[in-house]
PDB file of C-alpha atoms and ligand atoms in Angstrom:
ATOM      1  CA  UNK A   1     106.051  91.099  83.790  1.00 55.00           C
ATOM      2  CA  UNK A   2     108.176  91.120  86.511  1.00 57.00           C
ATOM      3  CA  UNK A   3     108.448  88.478  88.844  1.00 79.00           C
ATOM      4  CA  UNK A   4     109.261  89.995  91.967  1.00 93.00           C
ATOM      5  CA  UNK A   5     105.855  90.197  94.330  1.00 98.00           C
ATOM      6  CA  UNK A   6     105.108  90.521  98.087  1.00 98.00           C
ATOM      7  CA  UNK A   7     102.575  90.539 100.035  1.00 98.00           C
ATOM      8  CA  UNK A   8     102.098  91.895 104.571  1.00 98.00           C
ATOM      9  CA  UNK A   9      98.972  91.470 106.959  1.00 98.00           C
ATOM     10  CA  UNK A  10      98.154  93.002 110.159  1.00 97.00           C
ATOM     11  CA  UNK A  11      96.028  91.932 112.694  1.00 96.00           C
ATOM     12  CA  UNK A  12      95.671  95.106 114.343  1.00 94.00           C
ATOM     13  CA  UNK A  13      98.258  97.151 116.617  1.00 90.00           C
ATOM     14  CA  UNK A  14      97.600  97.863 120.053  1.00 78.00           C
ATOM     15  CA  UNK A  15      98.346  97.155 123.954  1.00 72.00           C
ATOM     16  CA  UNK A  16      99.521  93.745 123.304  1.00 76.00           C
ATOM     17  CA  UNK A  17     100.886  93.048 127.003  1.00 76.00           C
ATOM     18  CA  UNK A  18     103.306  90.031 126.987  1.00 80.00           C
ATOM     19  CA  UNK A  19     102.105  89.897 130.796  1.00 78.00           C
ATOM     20  CA  UNK A  20      98.894  88.558 129.099  1.00 79.00           C
ATOM     21  CA  UNK A  21      99.455  86.173 126.381  1.00 85.00           C
ATOM     22  CA  UNK A  22      99.650  82.624 127.315  1.00 89.00           C
ATOM     23  CA  UNK A  23     101.942  80.460 124.965  1.00 91.00           C
ATOM     24  CA  UNK A  24      98.682  79.140 123.982  1.00 92.00           C
ATOM     25  CA  UNK A  25      97.506  82.475 122.849  1.00 90.00           C
ATOM     26  CA  UNK A  26     100.404  83.292 120.857  1.00 92.00           C
ATOM     27  CA  UNK A  27      99.892  80.416 118.650  1.00 94.00           C
ATOM     28  CA  UNK A  28      96.267  81.163 117.862  1.00 94.00           C
ATOM     29  CA  UNK A  29      97.154  84.306 116.866  1.00 94.00           C
ATOM     30  CA  UNK A  30     100.130  83.074 114.729  1.00 95.00           C
ATOM     31  CA  UNK A  31      98.126  80.182 113.262  1.00 97.00           C
ATOM     32  CA  UNK A  32      95.580  82.914 111.887  1.00 96.00           C
ATOM     33  CA  UNK A  33      98.284  84.535 110.900  1.00 97.00           C
ATOM     34  CA  UNK A  34     100.044  82.681 108.662  1.00 98.00           C
ATOM     35  CA  UNK A  35      96.746  81.544 107.679  1.00 98.00           C
ATOM     36  CA  UNK A  36      96.157  84.465 105.489  1.00 98.00           C
ATOM     37  CA  UNK A  37      99.203  85.046 104.786  1.00 98.00           C
ATOM     38  CA  UNK A  38      99.136  81.610 102.372  1.00 98.00           C
ATOM     39  CA  UNK A  39      95.792  82.149 101.408  1.00 98.00           C
ATOM     40  CA  UNK A  40      97.702  85.423 100.078  1.00 98.00           C
ATOM     41  CA  UNK A  41     101.283  84.301  99.325  1.00 98.00           C
ATOM     42  CA  UNK A  42      99.295  81.458  97.073  1.00 98.00           C
ATOM     43  CA  UNK A  43      97.394  83.157  94.751  1.00 98.00           C
ATOM     44  CA  UNK A  44     100.493  85.736  94.456  1.00 98.00           C
ATOM     45  CA  UNK A  45     102.705  82.908  93.557  1.00 98.00           C
ATOM     46  CA  UNK A  46     100.203  81.831  91.335  1.00 98.00           C
ATOM     47  CA  UNK A  47     100.234  84.580  89.251  1.00 97.00           C
ATOM     48  CA  UNK A  48      96.914  86.028  90.376  1.00 98.00           C
ATOM     49  CA  UNK A  49      96.679  89.488  90.873  1.00 98.00           C
ATOM     50  CA  UNK A  50      97.063  91.987  94.340  1.00 98.00           C
ATOM     51  CA  UNK A  51      93.500  92.400  94.423  1.00 98.00           C
ATOM     52  CA  UNK A  52      92.912  89.447  94.144  1.00 98.00           C
ATOM     53  CA  UNK A  53      95.313  88.515  97.088  1.00 98.00           C
ATOM     54  CA  UNK A  54      94.840  90.846  99.883  1.00 98.00           C
ATOM     55  CA  UNK A  55      90.754  89.435  99.318  1.00 98.00           C
ATOM     56  CA  UNK A  56      92.525  86.666 100.027  1.00 98.00           C
ATOM     57  CA  UNK A  57      94.059  86.755 102.857  1.00 98.00           C
ATOM     58  CA  UNK A  58      91.663  89.845 104.269  1.00 98.00           C
ATOM     59  CA  UNK A  59      88.310  86.956 104.494  1.00 98.00           C
ATOM     60  CA  UNK A  60      90.104  85.014 106.497  1.00 98.00           C
ATOM     61  CA  UNK A  61      91.312  87.616 108.678  1.00 97.00           C
ATOM     62  CA  UNK A  62      87.568  88.362 108.684  1.00 97.00           C
ATOM     63  CA  UNK A  63      86.905  84.451 109.333  1.00 97.00           C
ATOM     64  CA  UNK A  64      89.322  84.344 112.529  1.00 95.00           C
ATOM     65  CA  UNK A  65      87.084  85.597 115.383  1.00 92.00           C
ATOM     66  CA  UNK A  66      90.171  86.880 117.848  1.00 91.00           C
ATOM     67  CA  UNK A  67      91.155  89.591 114.825  1.00 92.00           C
ATOM     68  CA  UNK A  68      88.752  93.208 115.310  1.00 92.00           C
ATOM     69  CA  UNK A  69      86.683  91.992 111.557  1.00 94.00           C
ATOM     70  CA  UNK A  70      84.281  90.448 110.451  1.00 94.00           C
ATOM     71  CA  UNK A  71      83.423  87.390 113.044  1.00 93.00           C
ATOM     72  CA  UNK A  72      85.772  88.982 115.499  1.00 90.00           C
ATOM     73  CA  UNK A  73      84.642  92.455 115.971  1.00 90.00           C
ATOM     74  CA  UNK A  74      84.390  94.842 118.173  1.00 88.00           C
ATOM     75  CA  UNK A  75      81.112  96.356 120.047  1.00 86.00           C
ATOM     76  CA  UNK A  76      79.884  99.645 119.540  1.00 88.00           C
ATOM     77  CA  UNK A  77      78.909 101.664 123.328  1.00 87.00           C
ATOM     78  CA  UNK A  78      75.289 100.471 121.617  1.00 85.00           C
ATOM     79  CA  UNK A  79      76.669  96.478 121.793  1.00 86.00           C
ATOM     80  CA  UNK A  80      76.115  96.437 117.869  1.00 86.00           C
ATOM     81  CA  UNK A  81      79.090  95.590 115.242  1.00 91.00           C
ATOM     82  CA  UNK A  82      79.051  98.093 112.492  1.00 94.00           C
ATOM     83  CA  UNK A  83      81.999  97.524 110.426  1.00 96.00           C
ATOM     84  CA  UNK A  84      83.671  99.649 108.024  1.00 97.00           C
ATOM     85  CA  UNK A  85      85.921  97.926 105.163  1.00 98.00           C
ATOM     86  CA  UNK A  86      88.172  99.017 102.028  1.00 98.00           C
ATOM     87  CA  UNK A  87      89.856  98.235  98.764  1.00 98.00           C
ATOM     88  CA  UNK A  88      92.051 100.174  96.186  1.00 98.00           C
ATOM     89  CA  UNK A  89      94.389  99.484  93.224  1.00 98.00           C
ATOM     90  CA  UNK A  90      96.813 101.120  92.422  1.00 98.00           C
ATOM     91  CA  UNK A  91      96.820 100.529  88.636  1.00 98.00           C
ATOM     92  CA  UNK A  92      94.226 103.657  88.188  1.00 98.00           C
ATOM     93  CA  UNK A  93      93.554 104.300  92.038  1.00 98.00           C
ATOM     94  CA  UNK A  94      90.260 102.838  91.862  1.00 98.00           C
ATOM     95  CA  UNK A  95      88.999 102.369  95.440  1.00 98.00           C
ATOM     96  CA  UNK A  96      85.372 101.052  96.825  1.00 98.00           C
ATOM     97  CA  UNK A  97      84.847 100.962 100.759  1.00 98.00           C
ATOM     98  CA  UNK A  98      81.835 100.446 103.260  1.00 98.00           C
ATOM     99  CA  UNK A  99      81.076 101.933 106.395  1.00 98.00           C
ATOM    100  CA  UNK A 100      78.949 101.043 109.631  1.00 97.00           C
ATOM    101  CA  UNK A 101      77.613  97.336 107.896  1.00 97.00           C
ATOM    102  CA  UNK A 102      76.062  95.797 111.149  1.00 95.00           C
ATOM    103  CA  UNK A 103      75.313  91.607 109.112  1.00 96.00           C
ATOM    104  CA  UNK A 104      77.245  91.825 106.170  1.00 97.00           C
ATOM    105  CA  UNK A 105      80.329  88.947 107.421  1.00 98.00           C
ATOM    106  CA  UNK A 106      82.999  89.518 104.215  1.00 98.00           C
ATOM    107  CA  UNK A 107      82.911  93.397 103.988  1.00 98.00           C
ATOM    108  CA  UNK A 108      86.501  93.438 102.465  1.00 98.00           C
ATOM    109  CA  UNK A 109      84.174  91.694 100.118  1.00 98.00           C
ATOM    110  CA  UNK A 110      81.816  93.974  99.339  1.00 98.00           C
ATOM    111  CA  UNK A 111      84.525  96.829  99.506  1.00 98.00           C
ATOM    112  CA  UNK A 112      85.294  95.571  96.313  1.00 98.00           C
ATOM    113  CA  UNK A 113      81.541  94.470  95.222  1.00 98.00           C
ATOM    114  CA  UNK A 114      81.073  98.738  95.764  1.00 98.00           C
ATOM    115  CA  UNK A 115      84.009  99.337  93.947  1.00 98.00           C
ATOM    116  CA  UNK A 116      83.290  97.189  91.092  1.00 98.00           C
ATOM    117  CA  UNK A 117      80.042  97.872  90.212  1.00 98.00           C
ATOM    118  CA  UNK A 118      78.489 100.109  92.477  1.00 98.00           C
ATOM    119  CA  UNK A 119      79.333 104.178  90.619  1.00 98.00           C
ATOM    120  CA  UNK A 120      80.388 104.996  93.932  1.00 98.00           C
ATOM    121  CA  UNK A 121      83.545 105.190  96.334  1.00 98.00           C
ATOM    122  CA  UNK A 122      81.588 104.496  99.827  1.00 98.00           C
ATOM    123  CA  UNK A 123      78.298 102.829 101.019  1.00 98.00           C
ATOM    124  CA  UNK A 124      77.443 103.151 104.526  1.00 98.00           C
ATOM    125  CA  UNK A 125      75.518 101.753 106.763  1.00 96.00           C
ATOM    126  CA  UNK A 126      70.985 100.975 105.628  1.00 97.00           C
ATOM    127  CA  UNK A 127      72.468 101.495 102.210  1.00 98.00           C
ATOM    128  CA  UNK A 128      75.736  99.826 101.700  1.00 98.00           C
ATOM    129  CA  UNK A 129      73.533  96.606 102.609  1.00 97.00           C
ATOM    130  CA  UNK A 130      70.624  97.068  99.884  1.00 98.00           C
ATOM    131  CA  UNK A 131      73.569  97.396  97.980  1.00 98.00           C
ATOM    132  CA  UNK A 132      75.055  93.972  99.452  1.00 98.00           C
ATOM    133  CA  UNK A 133      71.476  92.153  98.784  1.00 98.00           C
ATOM    134  CA  UNK A 134      71.572  92.758  95.089  1.00 98.00           C
ATOM    135  CA  UNK A 135      75.588  91.088  94.399  1.00 98.00           C
ATOM    136  CA  UNK A 136      74.740  88.271  96.933  1.00 97.00           C
ATOM    137  CA  UNK A 137      77.261  89.052  99.393  1.00 98.00           C
ATOM    138  CA  UNK A 138      77.107  86.426 102.061  1.00 98.00           C
ATOM    139  CA  UNK A 139      74.586  88.317 106.000  1.00 97.00           C
ATOM    140  CA  UNK A 140      75.352  87.103 109.624  1.00 95.00           C
ATOM    141  CA  UNK A 141      72.314  87.059 112.173  1.00 94.00           C
ATOM    142  CA  UNK A 142      73.671  89.083 115.195  1.00 91.00           C
ATOM    143  CA  UNK A 143      74.434  85.956 117.289  1.00 91.00           C
ATOM    144  CA  UNK A 144      77.305  85.139 114.260  1.00 94.00           C
ATOM    145  CA  UNK A 145      78.675  88.386 115.426  1.00 90.00           C
ATOM    146  CA  UNK A 146      79.182  87.879 119.374  1.00 87.00           C
ATOM    147  CA  UNK A 147      82.316  86.295 120.948  1.00 84.00           C
ATOM    148  CA  UNK A 148      82.662  86.288 124.524  1.00 87.00           C
ATOM    149  CA  UNK A 149      86.016  87.896 124.558  1.00 83.00           C
ATOM    150  CA  UNK A 150      84.368  90.678 122.383  1.00 86.00           C
ATOM    151  CA  UNK A 151      81.585  90.845 125.153  1.00 86.00           C
ATOM    152  CA  UNK A 152      83.571  90.907 128.002  1.00 86.00           C
ATOM    153  CA  UNK A 153      85.646  94.277 126.734  1.00 83.00           C
ATOM    154  CA  UNK A 154      82.552  95.877 126.058  1.00 85.00           C
ATOM    155  CA  UNK A 155      81.833  95.342 129.632  1.00 86.00           C
ATOM    156  CA  UNK A 156      85.002  96.415 130.768  1.00 83.00           C
ATOM    157  CA  UNK A 157      84.634  99.594 128.929  1.00 82.00           C
ATOM    158  CA  UNK A 158      81.050 100.935 130.203  1.00 82.00           C
ATOM    159  CA  UNK A 159      82.441 100.497 133.896  1.00 81.00           C
ATOM    160  CA  UNK A 160      85.309 102.535 133.191  1.00 75.00           C
ATOM    161  CA  UNK A 161      82.805 105.618 130.933  1.00 65.00           C
ATOM    162  CA  UNK A 162      80.840 105.661 133.727  1.00 41.00           C
ATOM    163  CA  UNK A 163      83.338 106.881 136.234  1.00 34.00           C
ATOM    164  CA  UNK A 164      85.494 108.548 133.294  1.00 31.00           C
ATOM    165  CA  UNK A 165      83.425 110.484 131.974  1.00 30.00           C
ATOM    166  CA  UNK A 166      86.387 112.054 130.124  1.00 29.00           C
ATOM    167  CA  UNK A 167      86.846 108.380 128.582  1.00 31.00           C
ATOM    168  CA  UNK A 168      89.316 107.377 126.079  1.00 38.00           C
ATOM    169  CA  UNK A 169      89.394 103.772 124.703  1.00 44.00           C
ATOM    170  CA  UNK A 170      92.677 102.026 123.819  1.00 51.00           C
ATOM    171  CA  UNK A 171      91.534  99.047 122.276  1.00 56.00           C
ATOM    172  CA  UNK A 172      92.028  98.573 118.884  1.00 63.00           C
ATOM    173  CA  UNK A 173      92.483  96.177 116.522  1.00 78.00           C
ATOM    174  CA  UNK A 174      91.886  96.212 113.049  1.00 93.00           C
ATOM    175  CA  UNK A 175      92.709  93.624 109.844  1.00 97.00           C
ATOM    176  CA  UNK A 176      94.298  94.717 106.548  1.00 98.00           C
ATOM    177  CA  UNK A 177      96.598  93.174 103.764  1.00 98.00           C
ATOM    178  CA  UNK A 178      98.303  95.238 101.171  1.00 98.00           C
ATOM    179  CA  UNK A 179     100.125  93.101  97.880  1.00 98.00           C
ATOM    180  CA  UNK A 180     102.401  93.690  94.839  1.00 98.00           C
ATOM    181  CA  UNK A 181     101.491  91.165  92.776  1.00 98.00           C
ATOM    182  CA  UNK A 182     104.157  90.005  89.642  1.00 97.00           C
ATOM    183  CA  UNK A 183     102.643  92.121  86.894  1.00 97.00           C
ATOM    184  CA  UNK A 184     103.606  95.245  89.212  1.00 97.00           C
ATOM    185  CA  UNK A 185     100.025  96.345  90.570  1.00 98.00           C
ATOM    186  CA  UNK A 186      99.979  96.858  94.279  1.00 98.00           C
ATOM    187  CA  UNK A 187      96.769  96.980  96.010  1.00 98.00           C
ATOM    188  CA  UNK A 188      95.531  97.428  99.362  1.00 99.00           C
ATOM    189  CA  UNK A 189      92.112  96.518 102.353  1.00 98.00           C
ATOM    190  CA  UNK A 190      91.685  96.672 105.403  1.00 98.00           C
ATOM    191  CA  UNK A 191      88.645  95.582 107.469  1.00 98.00           C
ATOM    192  CA  UNK A 192      87.742  96.974 111.193  1.00 96.00           C
ATOM    193  CA  UNK A 193      84.949  96.641 114.110  1.00 94.00           C
ATOM    194  CA  UNK A 194      86.671 100.236 114.986  1.00 92.00           C
ATOM    195  CA  UNK A 195      87.359 100.427 118.542  1.00 88.00           C
ATOM    196  CA  UNK A 196      85.427  98.980 121.689  1.00 86.00           C
ATOM    197  CA  UNK A 197      82.672 101.584 122.940  1.00 86.00           C
ATOM    198  CA  UNK A 198      83.160 103.885 119.842  1.00 89.00           C
ATOM    199  CA  UNK A 199      79.503 106.023 119.210  1.00 91.00           C
ATOM    200  CA  UNK A 200      77.412 104.272 117.602  1.00 93.00           C
ATOM    201  CA  UNK A 201      77.386 105.931 113.536  1.00 95.00           C
ATOM    202  CA  UNK A 202      81.306 106.896 114.879  1.00 95.00           C
ATOM    203  CA  UNK A 203      83.272 106.029 111.228  1.00 96.00           C
ATOM    204  CA  UNK A 204      87.214 105.044 111.272  1.00 96.00           C
ATOM    205  CA  UNK A 205      89.812 105.322 108.936  1.00 97.00           C
ATOM    206  CA  UNK A 206      90.095 102.111 108.019  1.00 98.00           C
ATOM    207  CA  UNK A 207      87.677 102.587 104.874  1.00 98.00           C
ATOM    208  CA  UNK A 208      88.536 106.042 103.688  1.00 98.00           C
ATOM    209  CA  UNK A 209      90.810 105.594 100.830  1.00 98.00           C
ATOM    210  CA  UNK A 210      94.309 107.754 101.112  1.00 98.00           C
ATOM    211  CA  UNK A 211      93.817 107.781 105.565  1.00 98.00           C
ATOM    212  CA  UNK A 212      92.982 103.840 106.586  1.00 98.00           C
ATOM    213  CA  UNK A 213      93.931 102.604 103.710  1.00 98.00           C
ATOM    214  CA  UNK A 214      95.878 103.850 100.123  1.00 98.00           C
ATOM    215  CA  UNK A 215      97.601 101.790  96.376  1.00 98.00           C
ATOM    216  CA  UNK A 216      98.998 103.696  93.747  1.00 98.00           C
ATOM    217  CA  UNK A 217     101.446 101.775  91.266  1.00 98.00           C
ATOM    218  CA  UNK A 218     104.426 104.863  91.832  1.00 98.00           C
ATOM    219  CA  UNK A 219     103.929 104.710  95.027  1.00 98.00           C
ATOM    220  CA  UNK A 220     103.218 102.297  97.194  1.00 98.00           C
ATOM    221  CA  UNK A 221     100.719 100.130  98.889  1.00 99.00           C
ATOM    222  CA  UNK A 222      99.086 101.363 103.049  1.00 98.00           C
ATOM    223  CA  UNK A 223      97.678  99.418 104.583  1.00 98.00           C
ATOM    224  CA  UNK A 224      97.038 101.531 109.047  1.00 98.00           C
ATOM    225  CA  UNK A 225      95.710 100.551 112.375  1.00 96.00           C
ATOM    226  CA  UNK A 226      95.227 102.013 115.408  1.00 94.00           C
ATOM    227  CA  UNK A 227      93.638 105.316 117.014  1.00 92.00           C
ATOM    228  CA  UNK A 228      91.927 106.073 113.341  1.00 94.00           C
ATOM    229  CA  UNK A 229      90.825 110.005 114.370  1.00 95.00           C
ATOM    230  CA  UNK A 230      94.009 111.114 114.376  1.00 96.00           C
ATOM    231  CA  UNK A 231      95.199 107.996 111.262  1.00 97.00           C
ATOM    232  CA  UNK A 232      92.105 109.941 109.586  1.00 98.00           C
ATOM    233  CA  UNK A 233      93.788 113.718 109.749  1.00 98.00           C
ATOM    234  CA  UNK A 234      97.187 112.597 109.355  1.00 98.00           C
ATOM    235  CA  UNK A 235      95.569 110.958 106.026  1.00 98.00           C
ATOM    236  CA  UNK A 236      98.633 108.592 106.663  1.00 98.00           C
ATOM    237  CA  UNK A 237      98.542 105.929 104.201  1.00 98.00           C
ATOM    238  CA  UNK A 238      98.785 109.538 101.051  1.00 98.00           C
ATOM    239  CA  UNK A 239     100.994 110.942 102.907  1.00 98.00           C
ATOM    240  CA  UNK A 240     102.807 108.010 102.846  1.00 98.00           C
ATOM    241  CA  UNK A 241     102.985 107.731  99.131  1.00 98.00           C
ATOM    242  CA  UNK A 242     103.711 111.593  99.021  1.00 98.00           C
ATOM    243  CA  UNK A 243     106.824 111.590 100.320  1.00 98.00           C
ATOM    244  CA  UNK A 244     108.130 108.723  97.983  1.00 98.00           C
ATOM    245  CA  UNK A 245     106.492 110.409  94.513  1.00 98.00           C
ATOM    246  CA  UNK A 246     107.140 113.820  96.199  1.00 98.00           C
ATOM    247  CA  UNK A 247     110.167 113.750  98.002  1.00 98.00           C
ATOM    248  CA  UNK A 248     112.092 111.028  96.538  1.00 98.00           C
ATOM    249  CA  UNK A 249     111.853 109.599  99.914  1.00 98.00           C
ATOM    250  CA  UNK A 250     112.855 105.725 100.514  1.00 98.00           C
ATOM    251  CA  UNK A 251     110.151 103.726 102.179  1.00 98.00           C
ATOM    252  CA  UNK A 252     111.721 102.782 104.953  1.00 98.00           C
ATOM    253  CA  UNK A 253     112.507 106.211 105.577  1.00 98.00           C
ATOM    254  CA  UNK A 254     108.567 107.644 104.674  1.00 98.00           C
ATOM    255  CA  UNK A 255     106.774 104.952 107.522  1.00 98.00           C
ATOM    256  CA  UNK A 256     109.524 105.373 110.135  1.00 98.00           C
ATOM    257  CA  UNK A 257     109.311 110.176 109.302  1.00 98.00           C
ATOM    258  CA  UNK A 258     105.047 109.364 109.567  1.00 98.00           C
ATOM    259  CA  UNK A 259     104.865 106.118 112.453  1.00 98.00           C
ATOM    260  CA  UNK A 260     107.883 107.219 114.389  1.00 98.00           C
ATOM    261  CA  UNK A 261     107.325 111.525 114.373  1.00 98.00           C
ATOM    262  CA  UNK A 262     104.598 112.599 112.634  1.00 98.00           C
ATOM    263  CA  UNK A 263     101.653 110.402 114.387  1.00 98.00           C
ATOM    264  CA  UNK A 264     103.836 110.081 117.756  1.00 98.00           C
ATOM    265  CA  UNK A 265     103.336 114.215 118.200  1.00 98.00           C
ATOM    266  CA  UNK A 266      99.771 114.395 117.769  1.00 97.00           C
ATOM    267  CA  UNK A 267      99.428 111.333 119.489  1.00 94.00           C
ATOM    268  CA  UNK A 268      98.108 108.620 117.349  1.00 94.00           C
ATOM    269  CA  UNK A 269      98.817 105.828 118.376  1.00 93.00           C
ATOM    270  CA  UNK A 270      99.559 102.621 115.948  1.00 95.00           C
ATOM    271  CA  UNK A 271     100.987 101.314 113.174  1.00 97.00           C
ATOM    272  CA  UNK A 272     100.613 100.319 109.903  1.00 98.00           C
ATOM    273  CA  UNK A 273     101.341  97.568 106.818  1.00 98.00           C
ATOM    274  CA  UNK A 274     103.585  98.918 102.901  1.00 98.00           C
ATOM    275  CA  UNK A 275     105.096  97.355 100.834  1.00 98.00           C
ATOM    276  CA  UNK A 276     106.692  99.543  97.774  1.00 98.00           C
ATOM    277  CA  UNK A 277     107.039  99.368  93.706  1.00 97.00           C
ATOM    278  CA  UNK A 278     109.691  97.338  94.173  1.00 96.00           C
ATOM    279  CA  UNK A 279     108.955  95.211  96.657  1.00 96.00           C
ATOM    280  CA  UNK A 280     110.289  96.367 100.030  1.00 97.00           C
ATOM    281  CA  UNK A 281     108.263  95.703 102.142  1.00 98.00           C
ATOM    282  CA  UNK A 282     107.618  97.945 106.504  1.00 98.00           C
ATOM    283  CA  UNK A 283     105.572  96.811 108.565  1.00 98.00           C
ATOM    284  CA  UNK A 284     106.414 100.009 111.599  1.00 98.00           C
ATOM    285  CA  UNK A 285     104.045 100.446 114.956  1.00 96.00           C
ATOM    286  CA  UNK A 286     104.238 103.197 117.538  1.00 95.00           C
ATOM    287  CA  UNK A 287     102.129 101.180 120.365  1.00 91.00           C
ATOM    288  CA  UNK A 288     103.439  98.150 122.312  1.00 89.00           C
ATOM    289  CA  UNK A 289     102.479  95.634 119.620  1.00 91.00           C
ATOM    290  CA  UNK A 290     101.232  94.823 116.535  1.00 94.00           C
ATOM    291  CA  UNK A 291     100.315  90.984 114.854  1.00 95.00           C
ATOM    292  CA  UNK A 292     102.117  90.815 111.670  1.00 97.00           C
ATOM    293  CA  UNK A 293     103.659  88.612 108.962  1.00 98.00           C
ATOM    294  CA  UNK A 294     104.756  88.998 105.666  1.00 98.00           C
ATOM    295  CA  UNK A 295     106.422  86.975 103.305  1.00 98.00           C
ATOM    296  CA  UNK A 296     108.553  87.256  99.221  1.00 98.00           C
ATOM    297  CA  UNK A 297     109.536  85.794  96.518  1.00 97.00           C
ATOM    298  CA  UNK A 298     112.915  86.630  97.918  1.00 95.00           C
ATOM    299  CA  UNK A 299     112.648  84.267 100.480  1.00 95.00           C
ATOM    300  CA  UNK A 300     111.748  87.003 103.224  1.00 97.00           C
ATOM    301  CA  UNK A 301     109.197  85.248 105.596  1.00 98.00           C
ATOM    302  CA  UNK A 302     108.066  87.283 109.356  1.00 98.00           C
ATOM    303  CA  UNK A 303     105.320  86.353 111.216  1.00 97.00           C
ATOM    304  CA  UNK A 304     105.400  88.341 114.492  1.00 96.00           C
ATOM    305  CA  UNK A 305     103.681  89.631 117.221  1.00 93.00           C
ATOM    306  CA  UNK A 306     106.288  92.278 119.565  1.00 91.00           C
ATOM    307  CA  UNK A 307     108.902  94.612 118.146  1.00 90.00           C
TER     308      UNK A 307
HETATM  309  N1  LIG B 401      92.304 102.059 113.101  1.00 83.77           N
HETATM  310  C1  LIG B 401      90.801 101.322 113.693  1.00 83.77           C
HETATM  311  C2  LIG B 401      89.671 102.533 113.378  1.00 83.77           C
HETATM  312  O1  LIG B 401      90.406 103.627 114.067  1.00 83.77           O
HETATM  313  C3  LIG B 401      90.817 100.544 114.620  1.00 83.77           C
HETATM  314  C4  LIG B 401      92.284 100.097 114.807  1.00 83.77           C
HETATM  315  O2  LIG B 401      93.114 100.065 113.587  1.00 83.77           O
HETATM  316  O3  LIG B 401      92.516  99.776 116.062  1.00 83.77           O
HETATM  317  O4  LIG B 401      88.213 101.903 113.389  1.00 83.77           O
END
């Protein structure tokens, strides 16, 4: 048993302008981040597993209406919600993920149930919701997922679409957590509503093990946020792990190379949180801001939005 444990969480990266951020709103975001961080940290402190900690933290973020996951999920181009989530445990590379579900209160819980009880890694849409019923996962109706802020964002995106055929939507947001527990096990979880006005049926990087979410006890745990298509093509989580495992890079070197160089060259806006097997934490992003927080048993504590 190691004594060292740590957790990092994010609430999405993207265009978070200081000019439109009020002190009240900032305080609300920080409250949400602190609650999730606290939940995960306490689980680790009490000797819980990293898997429990990342799930616990992500559930709090999914229930918090300001973040784009669960309750606060964005609207797709037909005015619905389609959520993606995944979870991965670094001890045996176990993974579970769900894509395109519309009525699951906490998609991360379903991802874990898929990992532990389905015999599969990814379930999508109706099949995933059928499986969720068998697992006694909590459902919510459409009204639960309606938030005024997201509806307005969708209306704006729709308007832009009409005048701008080649529409590139940059409304990001996602939540995630990575943790190292006292037993040396790493875990990662990510949950999202995807991108505002995304095409019906679109799946991003968040539920793809190796892309938006990855955990391997030999290297690190990673949870991403940003322009999902680019993160899938860059296989971001696994790339960082490979740079550590096969090239001997440190966590910081690997994260910097992927986020500030490789992704930037491809136009991949966003960021990630990562923890390595020694408990080091990195939270790099190449966008204007990223809602993020971390805490470790060696005393590091941060809650931040801007660089
Ligand atoms: N990566 C997510 C997706 O493409 C969105 C985000 O992180 O903001 O679905």
